[in-house]
Amino acid sequence: MRKLVYYIAVTLDGRIAGPGGEYDFFPAGDEQQRAAYSAWANTLYPETVPTAYRAAIGLTDAPNRQFDTVVMGYGTYRDPLGQGITSPYAHLRQYVVSSTLDPDVDPAVTVAPGDPLALVRDLKREKDTGLHVWLCGGGKLAGALLPEIDELVVKHYPVVAGAGIPAFDGTFDPTVFDVAERTAFPHGVTLTRLTRR
């Protein structure tokens, strides 16, 4: 069965963005550290690079390795939309969970105004091609979809935000995941892959 994977960057205090949705405060290290980390991440997760940036880093024709579908909340979609980008991940099937977004925003984007759990359950039941569903954000959607999240890929950055959007914004529901692998990088980022117990 296909998996729902929440692949996300997180601060030490569990924030995926600042109060205004900003994420430019995540420390990236020096030029060499940035390049090494990006090369590593882009090799494993090339499809998580937005379409507009793929050519500049040599990923134009890179095949999808992990995901063929992305699901995001309106808060996550709002950033590219504000830049005039209506199809941020044109190399994936795109779903935006929103009850307020115009359903005709882009022919390559499916606006899902209904129950996100039902949507994800339908996507997970599709024929297993070896590629999974990427939960791109945000925190409210992750909180709602927690019962269906099979795997977490968490990039912990060595910074405290103090306030902002939590990785999970939902009800109290302790859910245990097991660490499957962990990789540390020289600029202080730790990438941890966890699977649902």
Tab-separated table of N, CA and C in Angstrom, residues 12-105:
chain	number	residue	atom	x	y	z
A	12	LEU	N	14.165	23.612	16.437
A	12	LEU	CA	14.323	22.863	17.689
A	12	LEU	C	13.062	22.895	18.543
A	13	ASP	N	12.261	23.960	18.397
A	13	ASP	CA	11.019	24.038	19.164
A	13	ASP	C	9.796	23.624	18.337
A	14	GLY	N	10.032	22.847	17.292
A	14	GLY	CA	8.936	22.215	16.569
A	14	GLY	C	8.157	23.092	15.615
A	15	ARG	N	8.763	24.164	15.120
A	15	ARG	CA	8.079	25.066	14.185
A	15	ARG	C	8.529	24.786	12.754
A	16	ILE	N	7.578	24.814	11.829
A	16	ILE	CA	7.917	24.623	10.417
A	16	ILE	C	8.019	25.961	9.679
A	17	ALA	N	7.610	27.028	10.338
A	17	ALA	CA	7.702	28.384	9.786
A	17	ALA	C	7.461	29.366	10.917
A	18	GLY	N	7.794	30.624	10.657
A	18	GLY	CA	7.530	31.664	11.635
A	18	GLY	C	6.059	32.044	11.647
A	19	PRO	N	5.682	33.003	12.492
A	19	PRO	CA	4.268	33.398	12.624
A	19	PRO	C	3.640	33.879	11.318
A	20	GLY	N	4.447	34.461	10.425
A	20	GLY	CA	3.950	34.943	9.143
A	20	GLY	C	4.206	33.983	8.000
A	21	GLY	N	4.596	32.743	8.332
A	21	GLY	CA	4.894	31.755	7.299
A	21	GLY	C	6.325	31.815	6.795
A	22	GLU	N	7.145	32.678	7.399
A	22	GLU	CA	8.524	32.829	6.937
A	22	GLU	C	9.363	31.596	7.299
A	23	TYR	N	10.304	31.281	6.409
A	23	TYR	CA	11.188	30.141	6.638
A	23	TYR	C	12.632	30.467	6.260
A	24	ASP	N	12.908	31.728	5.977
A	24	ASP	CA	14.254	32.125	5.565
A	24	ASP	C	15.233	32.223	6.733
A	25	PHE	N	14.787	31.959	7.946
A	25	PHE	CA	15.662	32.027	9.117
A	25	PHE	C	16.322	30.679	9.429
A	26	PHE	N	15.954	29.624	8.705
A	26	PHE	CA	16.579	28.324	8.928
A	26	PHE	C	18.057	28.422	8.516
A	27	PRO	N	18.993	28.117	9.421
A	27	PRO	CA	20.409	28.252	9.072
A	27	PRO	C	20.835	27.223	8.027
A	28	ALA	N	21.521	27.700	7.002
A	28	ALA	CA	21.897	26.831	5.886
A	28	ALA	C	23.383	26.495	5.860
A	29	GLY	N	24.174	27.101	6.757
A	29	GLY	CA	25.607	26.841	6.756
A	29	GLY	C	26.330	27.665	5.704
A	30	ASP	N	27.629	27.396	5.559
A	30	ASP	CA	28.397	28.134	4.553
A	30	ASP	C	28.129	27.547	3.160
A	31	GLU	N	28.749	28.139	2.157
A	31	GLU	CA	28.463	27.742	0.776
A	31	GLU	C	28.751	26.263	0.520
A	32	GLN	N	29.877	25.781	1.026
A	32	GLN	CA	30.253	24.382	0.825
A	32	GLN	C	29.282	23.441	1.542
A	33	GLN	N	28.899	23.795	2.761
A	33	GLN	CA	27.950	22.975	3.518
A	33	GLN	C	26.585	22.945	2.836
A	34	ARG	N	26.136	24.115	2.346
A	34	ARG	CA	24.854	24.189	1.630
A	34	ARG	C	24.871	23.303	0.399
A	35	ALA	N	25.951	23.377	-0.357
A	35	ALA	CA	26.059	22.606	-1.597
A	35	ALA	C	26.056	21.110	-1.310
A	36	ALA	N	26.803	20.686	-0.297
A	36	ALA	CA	26.881	19.255	0.035
A	36	ALA	C	25.533	18.739	0.517
A	37	TYR	N	24.878	19.511	1.371
A	37	TYR	CA	23.572	19.096	1.897
A	37	TYR	C	22.533	19.047	0.777
A	38	SER	N	22.507	20.072	-0.076
A	38	SER	CA	21.534	20.109	-1.172
A	38	SER	C	21.744	18.951	-2.132
A	39	ALA	N	23.000	18.661	-2.459
A	39	ALA	CA	23.290	17.548	-3.371
A	39	ALA	C	22.790	16.233	-2.786
A	40	TRP	N	23.015	16.033	-1.497
A	40	TRP	CA	22.569	14.811	-0.822
A	40	TRP	C	21.034	14.721	-0.839
A	41	ALA	N	20.367	15.798	-0.393
A	41	ALA	CA	18.905	15.804	-0.314
A	41	ALA	C	18.266	15.696	-1.694
A	42	ASN	N	18.836	16.379	-2.682
A	42	ASN	CA	18.264	16.368	-4.029
A	42	ASN	C	18.440	15.022	-4.715
A	43	THR	N	19.451	14.263	-4.309
A	43	THR	CA	19.626	12.922	-4.850
A	43	THR	C	18.555	11.981	-4.307
A	44	LEU	N	18.259	12.099	-3.013
A	44	LEU	CA	17.263	11.210	-2.391
A	44	LEU	C	15.826	11.659	-2.631
A	45	TYR	N	15.597	12.964	-2.632
A	45	TYR	CA	14.238	13.508	-2.717
A	45	TYR	C	14.153	14.585	-3.805
A	46	PRO	N	14.487	14.259	-5.061
A	46	PRO	CA	14.504	15.296	-6.103
A	46	PRO	C	13.141	15.921	-6.347
A	47	GLU	N	12.082	15.164	-6.145
A	47	GLU	CA	10.745	15.675	-6.438
A	47	GLU	C	10.259	16.719	-5.439
A	48	THR	N	10.985	16.899	-4.325
A	48	THR	CA	10.574	17.914	-3.357
A	48	THR	C	11.087	19.301	-3.720
A	49	VAL	N	11.884	19.394	-4.772
A	49	VAL	CA	12.345	20.693	-5.272
A	49	VAL	C	11.256	21.247	-6.189
A	50	PRO	N	10.771	22.465	-5.905
A	50	PRO	CA	9.731	23.047	-6.763
A	50	PRO	C	10.169	23.102	-8.227
A	51	THR	N	9.217	22.934	-9.103
A	51	THR	CA	9.471	22.884	-10.543
A	51	THR	C	10.265	24.096	-11.029
A	52	ALA	N	9.962	25.276	-10.522
A	52	ALA	CA	10.617	26.507	-10.982
A	52	ALA	C	12.118	26.513	-10.723
A	53	TYR	N	12.601	25.696	-9.772
A	53	TYR	CA	14.023	25.694	-9.413
A	53	TYR	C	14.770	24.471	-9.921
A	54	ARG	N	14.083	23.536	-10.512
A	54	ARG	CA	14.718	22.266	-10.892
A	54	ARG	C	15.788	22.423	-11.978
A	55	ALA	N	15.533	23.247	-12.975
A	55	ALA	CA	16.511	23.417	-14.057
A	55	ALA	C	17.810	24.012	-13.535
A	56	ALA	N	17.719	24.981	-12.639
A	56	ALA	CA	18.912	25.673	-12.132
A	56	ALA	C	19.848	24.745	-11.366
A	57	ILE	N	19.315	23.656	-10.819
A	57	ILE	CA	20.174	22.748	-10.049
A	57	ILE	C	20.321	21.383	-10.724
A	58	GLY	N	19.977	21.339	-12.019
A	58	GLY	CA	20.227	20.129	-12.796
A	58	GLY	C	19.240	19.000	-12.584
A	59	LEU	N	18.020	19.332	-12.180
A	59	LEU	CA	17.014	18.296	-11.923
A	59	LEU	C	15.880	18.278	-12.950
A	60	THR	N	16.060	18.972	-14.070
A	60	THR	CA	14.987	19.078	-15.056
A	60	THR	C	14.386	17.729	-15.420
A	61	ASP	N	15.226	16.766	-15.732
A	61	ASP	CA	14.741	15.450	-16.146
A	61	ASP	C	14.904	14.378	-15.073
A	62	ALA	N	15.162	14.796	-13.847
A	62	ALA	CA	15.355	13.817	-12.769
A	62	ALA	C	14.050	13.077	-12.497
A	63	PRO	N	14.094	11.756	-12.451
A	63	PRO	CA	12.868	11.003	-12.163
A	63	PRO	C	12.478	11.131	-10.696
A	64	ASN	N	11.199	10.981	-10.433
A	64	ASN	CA	10.715	10.966	-9.061
A	64	ASN	C	11.206	9.685	-8.394
A	65	ARG	N	11.799	9.812	-7.215
A	65	ARG	CA	12.347	8.648	-6.514
A	65	ARG	C	11.468	8.177	-5.369
A	66	GLN	N	10.758	9.111	-4.720
A	66	GLN	CA	9.979	8.763	-3.530
A	66	GLN	C	8.474	8.971	-3.723
A	67	PHE	N	8.113	10.061	-4.396
A	67	PHE	CA	6.718	10.497	-4.440
A	67	PHE	C	6.242	10.730	-5.870
A	68	ASP	N	4.939	10.509	-6.088
A	68	ASP	CA	4.323	10.905	-7.353
A	68	ASP	C	3.164	11.874	-7.114
A	69	THR	N	2.879	12.144	-5.829
A	69	THR	CA	1.737	12.973	-5.449
A	69	THR	C	2.137	13.848	-4.268
A	70	VAL	N	1.667	15.097	-4.273
A	70	VAL	CA	1.891	15.992	-3.139
A	70	VAL	C	0.545	16.506	-2.641
A	71	VAL	N	0.414	16.557	-1.313
A	71	VAL	CA	-0.769	17.111	-0.662
A	71	VAL	C	-0.296	18.242	0.239
A	72	MET	N	-0.940	19.389	0.119
A	72	MET	CA	-0.564	20.537	0.951
A	72	MET	C	-1.803	21.314	1.365
A	73	GLY	N	-1.676	22.072	2.441
A	73	GLY	CA	-2.739	22.960	2.871
A	73	GLY	C	-2.651	24.293	2.148
A	74	TYR	N	-3.679	25.104	2.301
A	74	TYR	CA	-3.687	26.397	1.629
A	74	TYR	C	-2.556	27.290	2.112
A	75	GLY	N	-2.225	27.210	3.407
A	75	GLY	CA	-1.134	28.032	3.942
A	75	GLY	C	0.181	27.757	3.241
A	76	THR	N	0.442	26.510	2.896
A	76	THR	CA	1.658	26.138	2.181
A	76	THR	C	1.583	26.585	0.729
A	77	TYR	N	0.420	26.426	0.127
A	77	TYR	CA	0.229	26.783	-1.278
A	77	TYR	C	0.247	28.296	-1.492
A	78	ARG	N	-0.122	29.043	-0.466
A	78	ARG	CA	-0.242	30.500	-0.580
A	78	ARG	C	1.081	31.172	-0.961
A	79	ASP	N	2.227	30.623	-0.490
A	79	ASP	CA	3.515	31.242	-0.790
A	79	ASP	C	3.812	31.230	-2.296
A	80	PRO	N	3.801	30.073	-2.966
A	80	PRO	CA	4.032	30.123	-4.416
A	80	PRO	C	2.935	30.882	-5.161
A	81	LEU	N	1.717	30.757	-4.694
A	81	LEU	CA	0.608	31.463	-5.337
A	81	LEU	C	0.847	32.971	-5.312
A	82	GLY	N	1.376	33.464	-4.196
A	82	GLY	CA	1.689	34.890	-4.068
A	82	GLY	C	2.789	35.336	-5.016
A	83	GLN	N	3.579	34.381	-5.499
A	83	GLN	CA	4.640	34.685	-6.467
A	83	GLN	C	4.172	34.449	-7.899
A	84	GLY	N	2.874	34.182	-8.066
A	84	GLY	CA	2.322	33.947	-9.393
A	84	GLY	C	2.516	32.525	-9.894
A	85	ILE	N	2.930	31.623	-9.010
A	85	ILE	CA	3.136	30.220	-9.380
A	85	ILE	C	1.921	29.421	-8.920
A	86	THR	N	1.114	28.995	-9.876
A	86	THR	CA	-0.104	28.263	-9.525
A	86	THR	C	0.093	26.751	-9.522
A	87	SER	N	1.188	26.279	-10.101
A	87	SER	CA	1.497	24.848	-10.152
A	87	SER	C	2.928	24.635	-9.657
A	88	PRO	N	3.152	24.679	-8.329
A	88	PRO	CA	4.522	24.658	-7.810
A	88	PRO	C	5.255	23.336	-8.010
A	89	TYR	N	4.525	22.244	-8.099
A	89	TYR	CA	5.143	20.925	-8.283
A	89	TYR	C	4.521	20.248	-9.499
A	90	ALA	N	4.775	20.833	-10.671
A	90	ALA	CA	4.160	20.346	-11.906
A	90	ALA	C	4.597	18.928	-12.256
A	91	HIS	N	5.683	18.457	-11.691
A	91	HIS	CA	6.187	17.103	-11.935
A	91	HIS	C	5.506	16.067	-11.026
A	92	LEU	N	4.560	16.514	-10.188
A	92	LEU	CA	3.788	15.633	-9.301
A	92	LEU	C	2.298	15.904	-9.495
A	93	ARG	N	1.456	14.966	-9.079
A	93	ARG	CA	0.029	15.274	-8.954
A	93	ARG	C	-0.107	16.128	-7.706
A	94	GLN	N	-0.828	17.233	-7.826
A	94	GLN	CA	-0.903	18.204	-6.742
A	94	GLN	C	-2.319	18.339	-6.209
A	95	TYR	N	-2.426	18.252	-4.877
A	95	TYR	CA	-3.699	18.442	-4.193
A	95	TYR	C	-3.516	19.527	-3.143
A	96	VAL	N	-4.427	20.506	-3.147
A	96	VAL	CA	-4.430	21.545	-2.120
A	96	VAL	C	-5.727	21.403	-1.340
A	97	VAL	N	-5.591	21.169	-0.043
A	97	VAL	CA	-6.757	21.030	0.821
A	97	VAL	C	-7.185	22.428	1.245
A	98	SER	N	-8.342	22.865	0.764
A	98	SER	CA	-8.829	24.208	1.062
A	98	SER	C	-10.316	24.303	0.756
A	99	SER	N	-11.032	24.973	1.651
A	99	SER	CA	-12.461	25.211	1.404
A	99	SER	C	-12.692	26.614	0.844
A	100	THR	N	-11.618	27.410	0.709
A	100	THR	CA	-11.771	28.791	0.248
A	100	THR	C	-11.115	29.060	-1.104
A	101	LEU	N	-10.193	28.197	-1.529
A	101	LEU	CA	-9.461	28.419	-2.768
A	101	LEU	C	-10.350	28.138	-3.986
A	102	ASP	N	-10.200	28.964	-5.022
A	102	ASP	CA	-10.925	28.766	-6.276
A	102	ASP	C	-10.550	27.400	-6.864
A	103	PRO	N	-11.521	26.521	-7.118
A	103	PRO	CA	-11.191	25.192	-7.628
A	103	PRO	C	-10.564	25.202	-9.022
A	104	ASP	N	-10.665	26.317	-9.732
A	104	ASP	CA	-10.086	26.420	-11.073
A	104	ASP	C	-8.774	27.197	-11.078
A	105	VAL	N	-8.041	27.198	-9.954
A	105	VAL	CA	-6.813	27.978	-9.845
A	105	VAL	C	-5.776	27.558	-10.884
